[in-house]
Amino acid sequence: MRKTAVLWILAMLLTCATFAEDGGYVPPPHCQTFVARDVAWRDSCARHLALEQREAALTQSCEAVGYAEAGTLWLKEVETLFDACVAEAPADQKQAWADAWEAWQIAFASQRGAMAAAWPSDPEQVERQSMLMMRLFAEELCEIRSGELPADADMGYQEPEEMDFAEDFCQLWSEETGTLSLLPCGEHAALLNGEYELTWSDAPDAHAWEDLAGGWDQSLFALYEEWAAMCDEETAEAVKYARADFFRAQTALGMALAPYGVDDIARMRVAQMECGRLCELLRYIQMAG
């Protein structure tokens, strides 16, 4: 990560994050994602901050078994969140939420299977990526349930004078437990900037969120294509199945959320973080190879 980017993000987080008088992190009532120009960051609620701390303890040794145990914690949390969504939903929407939970279980399993096929000699990376995918989704679902989408980056945020530090690939980066930053590549920075502009628009076009979500979907689709191209024919098929299962799960979530009018924003948020994760992972694999 370039030094100018590090210094700016540190300044931004110190300005925007909520701290107690003793300097400790104060979690928001639910997970919140803020999108500014060329950067996004997510603050975790108290419940998910506690899970992140348990994850950190389990994964301190960077062994596959620890990542797998942490992944089990996050999968259970996703199940708990879906159970709450089913319980809260009107009678005619309960099945849609149950279907979405089933679809995401398949997507998680399919993703892990594709990674295991692609990198059989790196079980630590496979378990870590599987865990990260589930953690990102759990926190996204927490935010989606709040109905407060999107969040305004108005907490003293100052735009940088020059935005010339776009990375070659996305990086998911935590300075402190509780806040996760997405420092994007040039392509994904442009999409983040589109959301920032839309969030602050007085009268966004009726289809603007749909179009922006479509942009993230296209970018994610391309990342899966790139991943498949790195693999042999059999493994490439597993990657394509994982891609299909992800988009089916994303569609199922959208159907559950359609009556509330946040389906496009939710679809965008889920694809956004998956883009960051896969963009970072594929560059890591390329550099390691």
mmCIF file of C-alpha atoms in Angstrom:
data_model
loop_
_atom_site.group_PDB
_atom_site.id
_atom_site.type_symbol
_atom_site.label_atom_id
_atom_site.label_comp_id
_atom_site.label_asym_id
_atom_site.label_seq_id
_atom_site.Cartn_x
_atom_site.Cartn_y
_atom_site.Cartn_z
ATOM 1 C CA MET A 1 0.000 0.000 0.000
ATOM 2 C CA ARG A 2 1.391 3.384 -0.921
ATOM 3 C CA LYS A 3 2.451 5.657 1.935
ATOM 4 C CA THR A 4 0.169 8.536 0.882
ATOM 5 C CA ALA A 5 -2.828 6.206 0.924
ATOM 6 C CA VAL A 6 -1.939 4.870 4.372
ATOM 7 C CA LEU A 7 -1.537 8.318 5.871
ATOM 8 C CA TRP A 8 -4.793 9.611 4.380
ATOM 9 C CA ILE A 9 -6.832 6.606 5.494
ATOM 10 C CA LEU A 10 -5.393 6.785 9.007
ATOM 11 C CA ALA A 11 -6.402 10.438 9.176
ATOM 12 C CA MET A 12 -9.851 9.656 7.797
ATOM 13 C CA LEU A 13 -10.473 6.848 10.297
ATOM 14 C CA LEU A 14 -9.325 8.971 13.220
ATOM 15 C CA THR A 15 -11.741 11.674 12.072
ATOM 16 C CA CYS A 16 -14.728 9.447 11.323
ATOM 17 C CA ALA A 17 -14.630 6.599 13.825
ATOM 18 C CA THR A 18 -16.410 6.973 17.162
ATOM 19 C CA PHE A 19 -14.212 6.775 20.243
ATOM 20 C CA ALA A 20 -14.812 6.908 23.988
ATOM 21 C CA GLU A 21 -13.034 9.431 26.192
ATOM 22 C CA ASP A 22 -10.312 6.860 26.851
ATOM 23 C CA GLY A 23 -9.746 6.454 23.122
ATOM 24 C CA GLY A 24 -11.522 3.094 22.899
ATOM 25 C CA TYR A 25 -13.680 2.155 19.928
ATOM 26 C CA VAL A 26 -17.423 2.720 20.406
ATOM 27 C CA PRO A 27 -19.404 0.358 18.172
ATOM 28 C CA PRO A 28 -22.486 1.623 16.302
ATOM 29 C CA PRO A 29 -25.891 0.010 16.979
ATOM 30 C CA HIS A 30 -25.488 -2.066 13.804
ATOM 31 C CA CYS A 31 -22.696 -2.601 11.306
ATOM 32 C CA GLN A 32 -22.318 0.415 9.022
ATOM 33 C CA THR A 33 -20.531 0.829 5.701
ATOM 34 C CA PHE A 34 -19.438 4.294 4.621
ATOM 35 C CA VAL A 35 -18.359 5.024 1.063
ATOM 36 C CA ALA A 36 -16.264 8.056 0.243
ATOM 37 C CA ARG A 37 -14.206 8.937 -2.793
ATOM 38 C CA ASP A 38 -11.773 6.089 -3.481
ATOM 39 C CA VAL A 39 -12.283 4.291 -0.179
ATOM 40 C CA ALA A 40 -14.947 2.465 1.823
ATOM 41 C CA TRP A 41 -14.886 1.430 5.442
ATOM 42 C CA ARG A 42 -17.110 -0.605 7.726
ATOM 43 C CA ASP A 43 -17.577 -0.123 11.472
ATOM 44 C CA SER A 44 -18.723 -3.230 13.345
ATOM 45 C CA CYS A 45 -21.527 -3.352 15.900
ATOM 46 C CA ALA A 46 -20.802 -4.654 19.411
ATOM 47 C CA ARG A 47 -21.983 -8.179 18.612
ATOM 48 C CA HIS A 48 -19.788 -8.499 15.555
ATOM 49 C CA LEU A 49 -16.868 -6.740 17.205
ATOM 50 C CA ALA A 50 -16.967 -9.496 19.828
ATOM 51 C CA LEU A 51 -16.989 -12.142 17.109
ATOM 52 C CA GLU A 52 -14.058 -10.449 15.383
ATOM 53 C CA GLN A 53 -12.137 -10.602 18.658
ATOM 54 C CA ARG A 54 -12.902 -14.317 18.980
ATOM 55 C CA GLU A 55 -11.813 -14.752 15.366
ATOM 56 C CA ALA A 56 -8.525 -12.969 16.099
ATOM 57 C CA ALA A 57 -7.819 -15.302 19.012
ATOM 58 C CA LEU A 58 -8.587 -18.402 16.939
ATOM 59 C CA THR A 59 -6.506 -17.312 13.958
ATOM 60 C CA GLN A 60 -3.495 -15.877 15.750
ATOM 61 C CA SER A 61 -1.317 -18.833 14.706
ATOM 62 C CA CYS A 62 -2.484 -18.518 11.034
ATOM 63 C CA GLU A 63 -3.265 -22.246 10.891
ATOM 64 C CA ALA A 64 -6.027 -23.778 8.789
ATOM 65 C CA VAL A 65 -7.796 -25.289 11.803
ATOM 66 C CA GLY A 66 -8.114 -21.878 13.472
ATOM 67 C CA TYR A 67 -9.528 -20.254 10.356
ATOM 68 C CA ALA A 68 -11.971 -23.155 9.983
ATOM 69 C CA GLU A 69 -13.164 -22.741 13.586
ATOM 70 C CA ALA A 70 -13.610 -18.996 13.067
ATOM 71 C CA GLY A 71 -15.491 -19.730 9.848
ATOM 72 C CA THR A 72 -17.876 -21.963 11.770
ATOM 73 C CA LEU A 73 -18.568 -19.059 14.142
ATOM 74 C CA TRP A 74 -19.408 -16.721 11.270
ATOM 75 C CA LEU A 75 -21.561 -19.289 9.476
ATOM 76 C CA LYS A 76 -23.550 -19.781 12.672
ATOM 77 C CA GLU A 77 -23.936 -16.008 12.928
ATOM 78 C CA VAL A 78 -25.275 -15.803 9.371
ATOM 79 C CA GLU A 79 -27.797 -18.505 10.281
ATOM 80 C CA THR A 80 -28.815 -16.549 13.391
ATOM 81 C CA LEU A 81 -29.332 -13.394 11.331
ATOM 82 C CA PHE A 82 -31.414 -15.224 8.741
ATOM 83 C CA ASP A 83 -33.504 -16.797 11.522
ATOM 84 C CA ALA A 84 -34.179 -13.281 12.826
ATOM 85 C CA CYS A 85 -35.137 -12.095 9.334
ATOM 86 C CA VAL A 86 -37.570 -14.991 8.954
ATOM 87 C CA ALA A 87 -39.084 -14.252 12.371
ATOM 88 C CA GLU A 88 -39.495 -10.539 11.604
ATOM 89 C CA ALA A 89 -40.842 -10.952 8.072
ATOM 90 C CA PRO A 90 -44.560 -10.832 7.180
ATOM 91 C CA ALA A 91 -46.099 -14.242 6.604
ATOM 92 C CA ASP A 92 -45.908 -13.925 2.823
ATOM 93 C CA GLN A 93 -42.161 -13.152 2.933
ATOM 94 C CA LYS A 94 -40.969 -15.823 5.362
ATOM 95 C CA GLN A 95 -40.384 -18.405 2.644
ATOM 96 C CA ALA A 96 -38.342 -15.919 0.614
ATOM 97 C CA TRP A 97 -35.988 -15.423 3.567
ATOM 98 C CA ALA A 98 -35.757 -19.173 4.157
ATOM 99 C CA ASP A 99 -34.926 -19.655 0.468
ATOM 100 C CA ALA A 100 -32.238 -16.980 0.689
ATOM 101 C CA TRP A 101 -30.603 -18.729 3.658
ATOM 102 C CA GLU A 102 -30.571 -22.021 1.762
ATOM 103 C CA ALA A 103 -29.040 -20.320 -1.279
ATOM 104 C CA TRP A 104 -26.278 -18.712 0.767
ATOM 105 C CA GLN A 105 -25.366 -22.007 2.413
ATOM 106 C CA ILE A 106 -24.886 -23.448 -1.067
ATOM 107 C CA ALA A 107 -22.871 -20.394 -2.164
ATOM 108 C CA PHE A 108 -20.519 -20.614 0.816
ATOM 109 C CA ALA A 109 -19.948 -24.348 0.292
ATOM 110 C CA SER A 110 -19.468 -23.916 -3.447
ATOM 111 C CA GLN A 111 -16.962 -21.104 -2.940
ATOM 112 C CA ARG A 112 -14.936 -23.124 -0.469
ATOM 113 C CA GLY A 113 -14.962 -26.123 -2.810
ATOM 114 C CA ALA A 114 -13.692 -24.030 -5.710
ATOM 115 C CA MET A 115 -10.891 -22.557 -3.609
ATOM 116 C CA ALA A 116 -9.888 -25.995 -2.315
ATOM 117 C CA ALA A 117 -9.759 -27.295 -5.891
ATOM 118 C CA ALA A 118 -7.750 -24.294 -7.060
ATOM 119 C CA TRP A 119 -5.243 -24.242 -4.203
ATOM 120 C CA PRO A 120 -5.050 -27.732 -2.649
ATOM 121 C CA SER A 121 -1.577 -27.015 -1.251
ATOM 122 C CA ASP A 122 -2.680 -23.887 0.628
ATOM 123 C CA PRO A 123 -5.379 -24.971 3.135
ATOM 124 C CA GLU A 124 -4.685 -21.930 5.326
ATOM 125 C CA GLN A 125 -5.631 -19.565 2.504
ATOM 126 C CA VAL A 126 -8.690 -21.635 1.601
ATOM 127 C CA GLU A 127 -10.028 -21.583 5.169
ATOM 128 C CA ARG A 128 -9.122 -17.926 5.656
ATOM 129 C CA GLN A 129 -10.912 -16.828 2.486
ATOM 130 C CA SER A 130 -13.959 -18.946 3.299
ATOM 131 C CA MET A 131 -14.101 -17.404 6.768
ATOM 132 C CA LEU A 132 -13.675 -13.886 5.374
ATOM 133 C CA MET A 133 -16.482 -14.342 2.862
ATOM 134 C CA MET A 134 -18.867 -15.397 5.639
ATOM 135 C CA ARG A 135 -17.751 -12.626 7.984
ATOM 136 C CA LEU A 136 -18.229 -9.951 5.317
ATOM 137 C CA PHE A 137 -21.694 -11.285 4.530
ATOM 138 C CA ALA A 138 -22.731 -11.494 8.194
ATOM 139 C CA GLU A 139 -21.848 -7.842 8.704
ATOM 140 C CA GLU A 140 -23.571 -6.869 5.468
ATOM 141 C CA LEU A 141 -26.739 -8.659 6.570
ATOM 142 C CA CYS A 142 -26.542 -6.865 9.918
ATOM 143 C CA GLU A 143 -26.447 -3.537 8.085
ATOM 144 C CA ILE A 144 -29.182 -4.554 5.641
ATOM 145 C CA ARG A 145 -31.518 -5.516 8.505
ATOM 146 C CA SER A 146 -31.118 -2.031 9.969
ATOM 147 C CA GLY A 147 -32.750 -0.464 6.909
ATOM 148 C CA GLU A 148 -30.265 2.431 7.111
ATOM 149 C CA LEU A 149 -28.836 2.161 3.622
ATOM 150 C CA PRO A 150 -26.713 3.770 2.416
ATOM 151 C CA ALA A 151 -24.913 5.515 5.276
ATOM 152 C CA ASP A 152 -23.702 9.065 4.628
ATOM 153 C CA ALA A 153 -19.979 9.681 4.998
ATOM 154 C CA ASP A 154 -20.649 12.957 6.764
ATOM 155 C CA MET A 155 -18.828 12.385 10.056
ATOM 156 C CA GLY A 156 -16.208 15.065 9.520
ATOM 157 C CA TYR A 157 -14.957 13.375 6.364
ATOM 158 C CA GLN A 158 -12.587 15.504 4.322
ATOM 159 C CA GLU A 159 -12.018 14.742 0.655
ATOM 160 C CA PRO A 160 -8.360 14.406 -0.301
ATOM 161 C CA GLU A 161 -7.054 17.189 -2.514
ATOM 162 C CA GLU A 162 -5.502 14.737 -4.965
ATOM 163 C CA MET A 163 -6.910 11.242 -5.493
ATOM 164 C CA ASP A 164 -3.951 9.775 -7.338
ATOM 165 C CA PHE A 165 -3.096 6.793 -5.188
ATOM 166 C CA ALA A 166 -5.335 4.094 -6.696
ATOM 167 C CA GLU A 167 -3.802 0.683 -6.093
ATOM 168 C CA ASP A 168 -3.080 -1.998 -8.676
ATOM 169 C CA PHE A 169 -5.448 -4.274 -6.771
ATOM 170 C CA CYS A 170 -7.954 -3.954 -3.932
ATOM 171 C CA GLN A 171 -6.846 -4.312 -0.341
ATOM 172 C CA LEU A 172 -8.999 -5.119 2.681
ATOM 173 C CA TRP A 173 -7.215 -3.496 5.561
ATOM 174 C CA SER A 174 -7.812 -3.088 9.320
ATOM 175 C CA GLU A 175 -5.900 -0.630 11.424
ATOM 176 C CA GLU A 176 -7.910 -1.632 14.493
ATOM 177 C CA THR A 177 -10.373 -4.429 15.201
ATOM 178 C CA GLY A 178 -13.828 -3.017 14.550
ATOM 179 C CA THR A 179 -13.113 -1.058 11.372
ATOM 180 C CA LEU A 180 -12.385 -2.659 8.006
ATOM 181 C CA SER A 181 -11.279 -0.506 5.075
ATOM 182 C CA LEU A 182 -11.573 -1.329 1.392
ATOM 183 C CA LEU A 183 -8.769 0.441 -0.444
ATOM 184 C CA PRO A 184 -9.750 -0.150 -4.080
ATOM 185 C CA CYS A 185 -7.959 -0.583 -7.353
ATOM 186 C CA GLY A 186 -8.623 2.015 -10.041
ATOM 187 C CA GLU A 187 -11.635 0.176 -11.489
ATOM 188 C CA HIS A 188 -13.342 -0.289 -8.136
ATOM 189 C CA ALA A 189 -12.431 3.227 -7.019
ATOM 190 C CA ALA A 190 -14.517 4.520 -9.928
ATOM 191 C CA LEU A 191 -17.492 2.466 -8.712
ATOM 192 C CA LEU A 192 -17.054 3.706 -5.146
ATOM 193 C CA ASN A 193 -16.941 7.252 -6.432
ATOM 194 C CA GLY A 194 -20.207 6.590 -8.261
ATOM 195 C CA GLU A 195 -21.857 5.556 -5.009
ATOM 196 C CA TYR A 196 -20.456 8.575 -3.191
ATOM 197 C CA GLU A 197 -21.879 10.903 -5.820
ATOM 198 C CA LEU A 198 -25.219 9.101 -5.759
ATOM 199 C CA THR A 199 -25.465 9.176 -1.966
ATOM 200 C CA TRP A 200 -25.045 12.942 -1.964
ATOM 201 C CA SER A 201 -27.275 13.555 -4.986
ATOM 202 C CA ASP A 202 -30.420 15.590 -4.304
ATOM 203 C CA ALA A 203 -32.471 13.725 -6.910
ATOM 204 C CA PRO A 204 -30.852 10.492 -8.105
ATOM 205 C CA ASP A 205 -32.199 8.877 -11.254
ATOM 206 C CA ALA A 206 -34.834 6.238 -10.558
ATOM 207 C CA HIS A 207 -32.590 3.500 -11.935
ATOM 208 C CA ALA A 208 -29.292 4.849 -10.609
ATOM 209 C CA TRP A 209 -28.873 2.345 -7.776
ATOM 210 C CA GLU A 210 -29.832 -0.498 -10.089
ATOM 211 C CA ASP A 211 -27.243 0.628 -12.634
ATOM 212 C CA LEU A 212 -24.542 0.976 -9.986
ATOM 213 C CA ALA A 213 -25.310 -2.473 -8.586
ATOM 214 C CA GLY A 214 -25.062 -3.799 -12.133
ATOM 215 C CA GLY A 215 -21.606 -2.266 -12.437
ATOM 216 C CA TRP A 216 -20.402 -4.130 -9.358
ATOM 217 C CA ASP A 217 -21.985 -7.343 -10.648
ATOM 218 C CA GLN A 218 -20.165 -7.014 -13.969
ATOM 219 C CA SER A 219 -16.876 -6.408 -12.212
ATOM 220 C CA LEU A 220 -17.376 -9.431 -9.962
ATOM 221 C CA PHE A 221 -18.307 -11.591 -12.946
ATOM 222 C CA ALA A 222 -15.061 -10.541 -14.636
ATOM 223 C CA LEU A 223 -13.035 -11.452 -11.539
ATOM 224 C CA TYR A 224 -14.528 -14.941 -11.587
ATOM 225 C CA GLU A 225 -13.616 -15.175 -15.275
ATOM 226 C CA GLU A 226 -10.059 -14.186 -14.427
ATOM 227 C CA TRP A 227 -9.953 -16.776 -11.645
ATOM 228 C CA ALA A 228 -11.249 -19.523 -13.947
ATOM 229 C CA ALA A 229 -8.613 -18.621 -16.547
ATOM 230 C CA MET A 230 -5.895 -19.311 -13.959
ATOM 231 C CA CYS A 231 -7.115 -22.905 -13.476
ATOM 232 C CA ASP A 232 -7.158 -26.184 -15.338
ATOM 233 C CA GLU A 233 -10.387 -27.150 -17.087
ATOM 234 C CA GLU A 234 -11.856 -29.184 -14.204
ATOM 235 C CA THR A 235 -11.108 -26.553 -11.585
ATOM 236 C CA ALA A 236 -12.370 -23.785 -13.870
ATOM 237 C CA GLU A 237 -15.744 -25.537 -13.918
ATOM 238 C CA ALA A 238 -15.796 -25.507 -10.101
ATOM 239 C CA VAL A 239 -15.060 -21.769 -10.163
ATOM 240 C CA LYS A 240 -17.898 -21.152 -12.624
ATOM 241 C CA TYR A 241 -20.290 -23.160 -10.445
ATOM 242 C CA ALA A 242 -19.211 -21.062 -7.464
ATOM 243 C CA ARG A 243 -19.913 -17.909 -9.470
ATOM 244 C CA ALA A 244 -23.372 -19.147 -10.487
ATOM 245 C CA ASP A 245 -24.204 -20.110 -6.902
ATOM 246 C CA PHE A 246 -23.081 -16.707 -5.619
ATOM 247 C CA PHE A 247 -25.299 -14.822 -8.042
ATOM 248 C CA ARG A 248 -28.234 -17.154 -7.294
ATOM 249 C CA ALA A 249 -27.808 -16.403 -3.593
ATOM 250 C CA GLN A 250 -27.556 -12.689 -4.295
ATOM 251 C CA THR A 251 -30.776 -12.876 -6.348
ATOM 252 C CA ALA A 252 -32.538 -14.804 -3.571
ATOM 253 C CA LEU A 253 -31.563 -12.124 -1.067
ATOM 254 C CA GLY A 254 -32.862 -9.460 -3.435
ATOM 255 C CA MET A 255 -36.218 -11.229 -3.701
ATOM 256 C CA ALA A 256 -36.511 -11.293 0.081
ATOM 257 C CA LEU A 257 -35.680 -7.578 0.254
ATOM 258 C CA ALA A 258 -37.706 -6.370 -2.745
ATOM 259 C CA PRO A 259 -40.776 -5.307 -0.696
ATOM 260 C CA TYR A 260 -38.579 -2.982 1.381
ATOM 261 C CA GLY A 261 -37.026 -1.116 -1.546
ATOM 262 C CA VAL A 262 -33.399 -1.761 -0.581
ATOM 263 C CA ASP A 263 -32.717 -4.752 -2.827
ATOM 264 C CA ASP A 264 -30.475 -2.884 -5.291
ATOM 265 C CA ILE A 265 -28.417 -1.241 -2.546
ATOM 266 C CA ALA A 266 -28.077 -4.554 -0.709
ATOM 267 C CA ARG A 267 -27.098 -6.347 -3.911
ATOM 268 C CA MET A 268 -24.460 -3.688 -4.530
ATOM 269 C CA ARG A 269 -23.016 -3.919 -1.021
ATOM 270 C CA VAL A 270 -22.662 -7.704 -1.169
ATOM 271 C CA ALA A 271 -21.001 -7.640 -4.608
ATOM 272 C CA GLN A 272 -18.812 -4.716 -3.568
ATOM 273 C CA MET A 273 -17.100 -6.534 -0.723
ATOM 274 C CA GLU A 274 -16.816 -9.757 -2.725
ATOM 275 C CA CYS A 275 -15.061 -7.755 -5.449
ATOM 276 C CA GLY A 276 -12.604 -6.461 -2.871
ATOM 277 C CA ARG A 277 -11.957 -9.928 -1.481
ATOM 278 C CA LEU A 278 -11.490 -11.639 -4.846
ATOM 279 C CA CYS A 279 -9.468 -8.790 -6.364
ATOM 280 C CA GLU A 280 -7.041 -8.967 -3.444
ATOM 281 C CA LEU A 281 -6.926 -12.780 -3.447
ATOM 282 C CA LEU A 282 -6.226 -13.163 -7.164
ATOM 283 C CA ARG A 283 -3.327 -10.678 -7.047
ATOM 284 C CA TYR A 284 -1.911 -12.502 -4.029
ATOM 285 C CA ILE A 285 -2.072 -15.804 -5.921
ATOM 286 C CA GLN A 286 -0.467 -14.269 -9.005
ATOM 287 C CA MET A 287 2.388 -12.765 -6.995
ATOM 288 C CA ALA A 288 2.891 -15.973 -5.002
ATOM 289 C CA GLY A 289 2.979 -18.026 -8.224
#
